[in-house]
């Protein structure tokens, strides 16, 4: 420990659930840099709620692996950021502790579910933050708030201490204003962790390079098709034009399995969530169950009162999808669809180095605009394929529509996070110059 | 209805005797410590924690698979079994479902009609849940406390085909399985709660009933016997046996229908996303199995001249077999005969009577004891008396005395057949019982027994009954002439 930072920001956008007013830091690559941590990542001694009433008051007795790494690199933990409850949402409106507002237009959402982390960066409260991305939860708020966010290759960052929503899909990832900062933060958190059996020994020690001469970029037609705002599409096409000017070439491609991607995604994540969230029963932490009731009645009442509407909806959907007689129709089928998505990507990556397209089909929604769940689910269509396939994907700001930022999404082969970072860096440097 | 129509299959859960838990580093040695002292974020299922598979537990399970001649699957997988219960901290148990570690094996038992091969359906590995401690009583202040020390202890589940035909065969299967697991060094049957059995039982042609919650070896035979009687009585009265789950109530020795709600469980199995599939088939060839119960039994018969029954008894438990070999080691030619009968016929009974572990008795002390018998220093009766004191001293944690010292202190040295003391006692008894002497001399042999009995009483068992018999006869003959 080399010092302590005082962190008392003016949080007008409700980006934080907890702020660490006096926070220690050490020496290292992140010495003295305040880093915000999404509230679904366990922090020793700091309340961690996943923006849910059911975890109100829960103070983890251990640090997530990534938090240990942050501390070891000298970072100051600035606080815990707001999110959609348990990561279930695309707007950060599904927080039990009120929505986070988009700092660029407080009438709009910051995106989600890592909306608090994105808003904290966009508002200049912190330089860097950790988010988590299950189906776009880092990239969507990065795009909506005009910052950079990376969803790493599945397994490159330890999930130990990340309160699971959908284990097979989610990754912790870095968020910041610049690609360089994202790269620096990523170099701290990536690497093998024996406590996460799905983690790989693929550390990240890369300095972003803007040289993309000869790079082949696949442009999937689905990313510019139905449901994608043409204004957003044309901003992104312009950005891809910039990449071509830097020496890259483009190849048109198609991802036929995208037709089933959303369904496969929602069946998988709700199934896993129904199991992951079953432990919140009032016995060990969170609001206590009423001991005068029989245990199953007490469980039911604690859970009904503790979970928000969207969480209850997804638990019900997932419970149904795993039920005997339906497993084969839903969960098993979703895994087949997932294999198809992987196969489609493999096919594209045999002829292209990266894939580019918009991160989100539209600019940030107005508050309460996506009040029906289905239209909210549909807005994840461009981000979920990377999670289904486990490949790295980054969102980098690439212009504006109606004064709101648009994100350019770059996806790459497994473990080629370095390359997607380079492409984003090349673009960022080109437009800055 | 004949016994042969009974059909029994077993699901046996045994705790694997590893040092740490199945998915975390917590110690498994929790029994003497307070509740919730052997726990961490993983076995408490705290949010964000993740399982890391204990390689040793898999290695142990693989040994069992090989010993039971199972084939190990090329790829097996852990799954989540989802259900709510306060002892289940994650609200799911990590177990194996459609891709178990191993399947299709055999365990040979000494069946009702000779050697019998019981088929093993599958072997899989899973974690133990925590434990509920019920407080208060049904009328007032009833509540439960949860102890997660047991949560995450590795279990192996061994499922048999319905190949057993009687409760006795089921018991024999369990005994053989226990011995095999102990010989493999993967299981300790003496640890409380280390074994749990569910039994499927039916009368041929009727529905099958699952009896859960059997926690002892004897319990299996009792539970099944009760259940068979119950089912047969139903059929005799023309009623149907219902397909259901029943709980065995150990204290009352009966089975009781589980509430139908519990049968409606839908466990919503799906592959555990936090663990990778398991590919360990190649380990099989590297496993070197130790000597197993059958081989040791054969060896005991050849090497020590034990009868088949004695050899089976002695090798039926690892502790017993090891104890026997340590006892006879100082004199492998001279001691096995006496050691066999004294251990199999006396020691086991004395231990069972005290519910005492053999671990408390050191083999050299027992060797010393039977040597006193062998050398004619004490009688069989005195030997039992000394043994009982030796066991009691160890059980109560009192200072122990050597068998030699005990014999001295208790004055149990055998009276030599020609010793003056014995002769004097016999003379005394004969003088005190003229009527009996007269009867004997008139041809009533029963009187001899009476006189011998009186001598034994006076010598308090120190004299050998054969010696007394001979002494009395020779003295009466002298008097008669």
mmCIF file of C-alpha atoms in Angstrom, chain B residues 138-321:
data_model
loop_
_atom_site.group_PDB
_atom_site.id
_atom_site.type_symbol
_atom_site.label_atom_id
_atom_site.label_comp_id
_atom_site.label_asym_id
_atom_site.label_seq_id
_atom_site.Cartn_x
_atom_site.Cartn_y
_atom_site.Cartn_z
ATOM 1 C CA UNK B 138 -42.690 -31.596 17.242
ATOM 2 C CA UNK B 139 -44.835 -29.884 19.843
ATOM 3 C CA UNK B 140 -42.766 -26.904 20.841
ATOM 4 C CA UNK B 141 -40.031 -24.795 19.357
ATOM 5 C CA UNK B 142 -39.174 -27.037 16.488
ATOM 6 C CA UNK B 143 -36.450 -25.650 14.254
ATOM 7 C CA UNK B 144 -33.361 -26.816 12.425
ATOM 8 C CA UNK B 145 -29.773 -25.654 12.262
ATOM 9 C CA UNK B 146 -27.570 -26.207 9.249
ATOM 10 C CA UNK B 147 -24.000 -27.480 9.367
ATOM 11 C CA UNK B 148 -22.114 -27.203 6.080
ATOM 12 C CA UNK B 149 -18.995 -29.057 7.253
ATOM 13 C CA UNK B 150 -20.174 -32.070 5.280
ATOM 14 C CA UNK B 151 -21.057 -30.007 2.209
ATOM 15 C CA UNK B 152 -18.706 -30.899 -0.624
ATOM 16 C CA UNK B 153 -17.350 -34.145 0.814
ATOM 17 C CA UNK B 154 -16.752 -36.401 -2.184
ATOM 18 C CA UNK B 155 -19.189 -39.257 -2.589
ATOM 19 C CA UNK B 156 -19.099 -42.181 -4.913
ATOM 20 C CA UNK B 157 -22.445 -43.615 -5.940
ATOM 21 C CA UNK B 158 -22.475 -47.243 -6.976
ATOM 22 C CA UNK B 159 -25.666 -48.480 -8.598
ATOM 23 C CA UNK B 160 -26.366 -52.191 -9.034
ATOM 24 C CA UNK B 161 -28.664 -54.073 -11.327
ATOM 25 C CA UNK B 162 -31.624 -55.709 -9.514
ATOM 26 C CA UNK B 163 -29.591 -58.878 -9.014
ATOM 27 C CA UNK B 164 -30.052 -59.655 -5.321
ATOM 28 C CA UNK B 165 -32.754 -62.038 -4.217
ATOM 29 C CA UNK B 166 -32.887 -61.576 -0.439
ATOM 30 C CA UNK B 167 -32.034 -59.073 2.294
ATOM 31 C CA UNK B 168 -29.163 -61.363 3.235
ATOM 32 C CA UNK B 169 -27.690 -61.113 -0.234
ATOM 33 C CA UNK B 170 -28.006 -57.336 -0.099
ATOM 34 C CA UNK B 171 -26.152 -57.330 3.200
ATOM 35 C CA UNK B 172 -23.472 -59.592 1.766
ATOM 36 C CA UNK B 173 -23.109 -57.318 -1.225
ATOM 37 C CA UNK B 174 -22.635 -54.332 1.048
ATOM 38 C CA UNK B 175 -20.099 -56.125 3.220
ATOM 39 C CA UNK B 176 -18.136 -57.179 0.183
ATOM 40 C CA UNK B 177 -18.323 -53.716 -1.308
ATOM 41 C CA UNK B 178 -17.203 -52.154 1.961
ATOM 42 C CA UNK B 179 -14.258 -54.540 2.186
ATOM 43 C CA UNK B 180 -13.286 -53.845 -1.409
ATOM 44 C CA UNK B 181 -13.412 -50.066 -0.940
ATOM 45 C CA UNK B 182 -11.384 -50.310 2.244
ATOM 46 C CA UNK B 183 -8.779 -52.538 0.636
ATOM 47 C CA UNK B 184 -8.512 -49.942 -2.121
ATOM 48 C CA UNK B 185 -7.750 -47.329 0.550
ATOM 49 C CA UNK B 186 -10.536 -45.034 -0.594
ATOM 50 C CA UNK B 187 -13.105 -45.490 2.160
ATOM 51 C CA UNK B 188 -13.301 -45.670 5.933
ATOM 52 C CA UNK B 189 -16.408 -47.507 7.082
ATOM 53 C CA UNK B 190 -15.886 -46.499 10.704
ATOM 54 C CA UNK B 191 -16.480 -42.823 10.032
ATOM 55 C CA UNK B 192 -19.981 -41.874 11.071
ATOM 56 C CA UNK B 193 -22.321 -41.342 8.160
ATOM 57 C CA UNK B 194 -19.785 -42.510 5.588
ATOM 58 C CA UNK B 195 -22.295 -44.885 4.001
ATOM 59 C CA UNK B 196 -25.859 -44.326 2.807
ATOM 60 C CA UNK B 197 -27.947 -46.808 0.885
ATOM 61 C CA UNK B 198 -31.107 -46.550 -1.154
ATOM 62 C CA UNK B 199 -32.674 -49.872 -2.035
ATOM 63 C CA UNK B 200 -35.095 -50.723 -4.804
ATOM 64 C CA UNK B 201 -37.179 -53.687 -3.855
ATOM 65 C CA UNK B 202 -40.063 -55.573 -5.407
ATOM 66 C CA UNK B 203 -41.825 -58.871 -5.405
ATOM 67 C CA UNK B 204 -41.661 -60.304 -8.897
ATOM 68 C CA UNK B 205 -44.627 -59.113 -10.926
ATOM 69 C CA UNK B 206 -45.400 -56.141 -8.667
ATOM 70 C CA UNK B 207 -44.397 -52.485 -8.570
ATOM 71 C CA UNK B 208 -41.029 -51.532 -7.187
ATOM 72 C CA UNK B 209 -40.536 -49.461 -4.059
ATOM 73 C CA UNK B 210 -37.540 -47.308 -3.327
ATOM 74 C CA UNK B 211 -36.422 -47.314 0.296
ATOM 75 C CA UNK B 212 -34.228 -44.340 1.124
ATOM 76 C CA UNK B 213 -32.189 -43.289 4.093
ATOM 77 C CA UNK B 214 -30.583 -46.542 5.184
ATOM 78 C CA UNK B 215 -27.395 -45.619 6.988
ATOM 79 C CA UNK B 216 -25.978 -48.834 8.403
ATOM 80 C CA UNK B 217 -24.991 -52.286 7.229
ATOM 81 C CA UNK B 218 -27.395 -54.010 9.568
ATOM 82 C CA UNK B 219 -30.073 -51.491 8.602
ATOM 83 C CA UNK B 220 -30.091 -52.759 5.032
ATOM 84 C CA UNK B 221 -31.086 -56.241 6.031
ATOM 85 C CA UNK B 222 -33.654 -54.987 8.539
ATOM 86 C CA UNK B 223 -35.206 -52.432 6.207
ATOM 87 C CA UNK B 224 -35.478 -54.909 3.362
ATOM 88 C CA UNK B 225 -36.896 -57.625 5.583
ATOM 89 C CA UNK B 226 -39.531 -55.220 6.856
ATOM 90 C CA UNK B 227 -40.355 -54.034 3.372
ATOM 91 C CA UNK B 228 -40.652 -57.540 1.940
ATOM 92 C CA UNK B 229 -43.013 -58.550 4.713
ATOM 93 C CA UNK B 230 -45.062 -55.407 4.117
ATOM 94 C CA UNK B 231 -45.278 -56.024 0.384
ATOM 95 C CA UNK B 232 -46.081 -59.704 0.786
ATOM 96 C CA UNK B 233 -48.809 -58.903 3.278
ATOM 97 C CA UNK B 234 -50.343 -56.443 0.832
ATOM 98 C CA UNK B 235 -50.309 -59.025 -1.949
ATOM 99 C CA UNK B 236 -51.669 -61.702 0.332
ATOM 100 C CA UNK B 237 -54.612 -59.453 1.098
ATOM 101 C CA UNK B 238 -55.127 -58.957 -2.611
ATOM 102 C CA UNK B 239 -53.905 -55.353 -2.539
ATOM 103 C CA UNK B 240 -51.436 -53.877 -4.983
ATOM 104 C CA UNK B 241 -47.987 -52.621 -4.056
ATOM 105 C CA UNK B 242 -47.810 -48.950 -4.947
ATOM 106 C CA UNK B 243 -44.827 -47.610 -6.804
ATOM 107 C CA UNK B 244 -43.415 -45.107 -4.308
ATOM 108 C CA UNK B 245 -40.506 -43.858 -2.291
ATOM 109 C CA UNK B 246 -40.356 -44.815 1.369
ATOM 110 C CA UNK B 247 -38.029 -43.703 4.124
ATOM 111 C CA UNK B 248 -36.390 -46.155 6.486
ATOM 112 C CA UNK B 249 -36.758 -45.129 10.109
ATOM 113 C CA UNK B 250 -33.724 -46.713 11.702
ATOM 114 C CA UNK B 251 -34.877 -46.328 15.309
ATOM 115 C CA UNK B 252 -38.166 -48.122 14.684
ATOM 116 C CA UNK B 253 -36.944 -50.530 12.015
ATOM 117 C CA UNK B 254 -39.837 -49.661 9.698
ATOM 118 C CA UNK B 255 -40.293 -47.955 6.345
ATOM 119 C CA UNK B 256 -42.676 -45.066 5.931
ATOM 120 C CA UNK B 257 -44.175 -43.600 2.796
ATOM 121 C CA UNK B 258 -42.523 -40.343 1.717
ATOM 122 C CA UNK B 259 -44.933 -37.563 0.977
ATOM 123 C CA UNK B 260 -45.990 -37.775 -2.633
ATOM 124 C CA UNK B 261 -44.792 -34.183 -3.132
ATOM 125 C CA UNK B 262 -41.209 -35.342 -2.791
ATOM 126 C CA UNK B 263 -41.618 -37.802 -5.611
ATOM 127 C CA UNK B 264 -42.625 -35.112 -8.012
ATOM 128 C CA UNK B 265 -39.136 -33.661 -8.063
ATOM 129 C CA UNK B 266 -37.989 -32.518 -11.445
ATOM 130 C CA UNK B 267 -34.274 -32.086 -10.949
ATOM 131 C CA UNK B 268 -33.739 -30.154 -14.197
ATOM 132 C CA UNK B 269 -30.333 -31.706 -14.831
ATOM 133 C CA UNK B 270 -27.982 -29.870 -17.147
ATOM 134 C CA UNK B 271 -24.202 -29.964 -17.644
ATOM 135 C CA UNK B 272 -22.272 -27.995 -14.997
ATOM 136 C CA UNK B 273 -20.959 -25.024 -16.994
ATOM 137 C CA UNK B 274 -18.156 -24.264 -14.518
ATOM 138 C CA UNK B 275 -16.388 -27.611 -15.011
ATOM 139 C CA UNK B 276 -14.859 -29.096 -18.099
ATOM 140 C CA UNK B 277 -15.755 -32.584 -19.310
ATOM 141 C CA UNK B 278 -13.622 -35.305 -17.757
ATOM 142 C CA UNK B 279 -11.369 -37.432 -19.947
ATOM 143 C CA UNK B 280 -9.602 -39.905 -17.700
ATOM 144 C CA UNK B 281 -9.986 -43.235 -19.485
ATOM 145 C CA UNK B 282 -6.234 -43.386 -20.019
ATOM 146 C CA UNK B 283 -5.665 -43.469 -16.256
ATOM 147 C CA UNK B 284 -7.125 -46.975 -16.003
ATOM 148 C CA UNK B 285 -3.963 -48.706 -17.213
ATOM 149 C CA UNK B 286 -1.790 -46.833 -14.763
ATOM 150 C CA UNK B 287 -3.756 -48.018 -11.736
ATOM 151 C CA UNK B 288 -2.138 -50.865 -9.835
ATOM 152 C CA UNK B 289 -4.725 -52.528 -7.645
ATOM 153 C CA UNK B 290 -3.727 -53.822 -4.213
ATOM 154 C CA UNK B 291 -4.588 -57.335 -3.022
ATOM 155 C CA UNK B 292 -8.384 -57.464 -2.824
ATOM 156 C CA UNK B 293 -10.572 -59.433 -0.366
ATOM 157 C CA UNK B 294 -10.976 -62.572 -2.509
ATOM 158 C CA UNK B 295 -7.252 -62.909 -3.089
ATOM 159 C CA UNK B 296 -6.476 -62.313 0.545
ATOM 160 C CA UNK B 297 -9.026 -64.898 1.624
ATOM 161 C CA UNK B 298 -7.400 -67.489 -0.609
ATOM 162 C CA UNK B 299 -4.003 -66.568 0.756
ATOM 163 C CA UNK B 300 -5.173 -66.843 4.379
ATOM 164 C CA UNK B 301 -6.390 -70.372 3.695
ATOM 165 C CA UNK B 302 -3.141 -71.409 2.052
ATOM 166 C CA UNK B 303 -0.667 -69.476 4.181
ATOM 167 C CA UNK B 304 -2.273 -69.756 7.612
ATOM 168 C CA UNK B 305 -4.425 -72.820 7.192
ATOM 169 C CA UNK B 306 -7.628 -70.944 8.010
ATOM 170 C CA UNK B 307 -10.931 -72.632 7.243
ATOM 171 C CA UNK B 308 -12.921 -71.060 4.415
ATOM 172 C CA UNK B 309 -15.345 -69.472 6.880
ATOM 173 C CA UNK B 310 -12.655 -68.138 9.161
ATOM 174 C CA UNK B 311 -10.718 -66.794 6.203
ATOM 175 C CA UNK B 312 -13.839 -65.051 4.939
ATOM 176 C CA UNK B 313 -14.491 -63.501 8.328
ATOM 177 C CA UNK B 314 -10.912 -62.385 8.857
ATOM 178 C CA UNK B 315 -10.523 -60.871 5.397
ATOM 179 C CA UNK B 316 -14.038 -59.408 5.312
ATOM 180 C CA UNK B 317 -12.757 -56.241 6.928
ATOM 181 C CA UNK B 318 -9.448 -54.600 6.180
ATOM 182 C CA UNK B 319 -8.758 -53.714 9.808
ATOM 183 C CA UNK B 320 -9.374 -57.263 10.921
ATOM 184 C CA UNK B 321 -7.196 -58.821 8.242
#
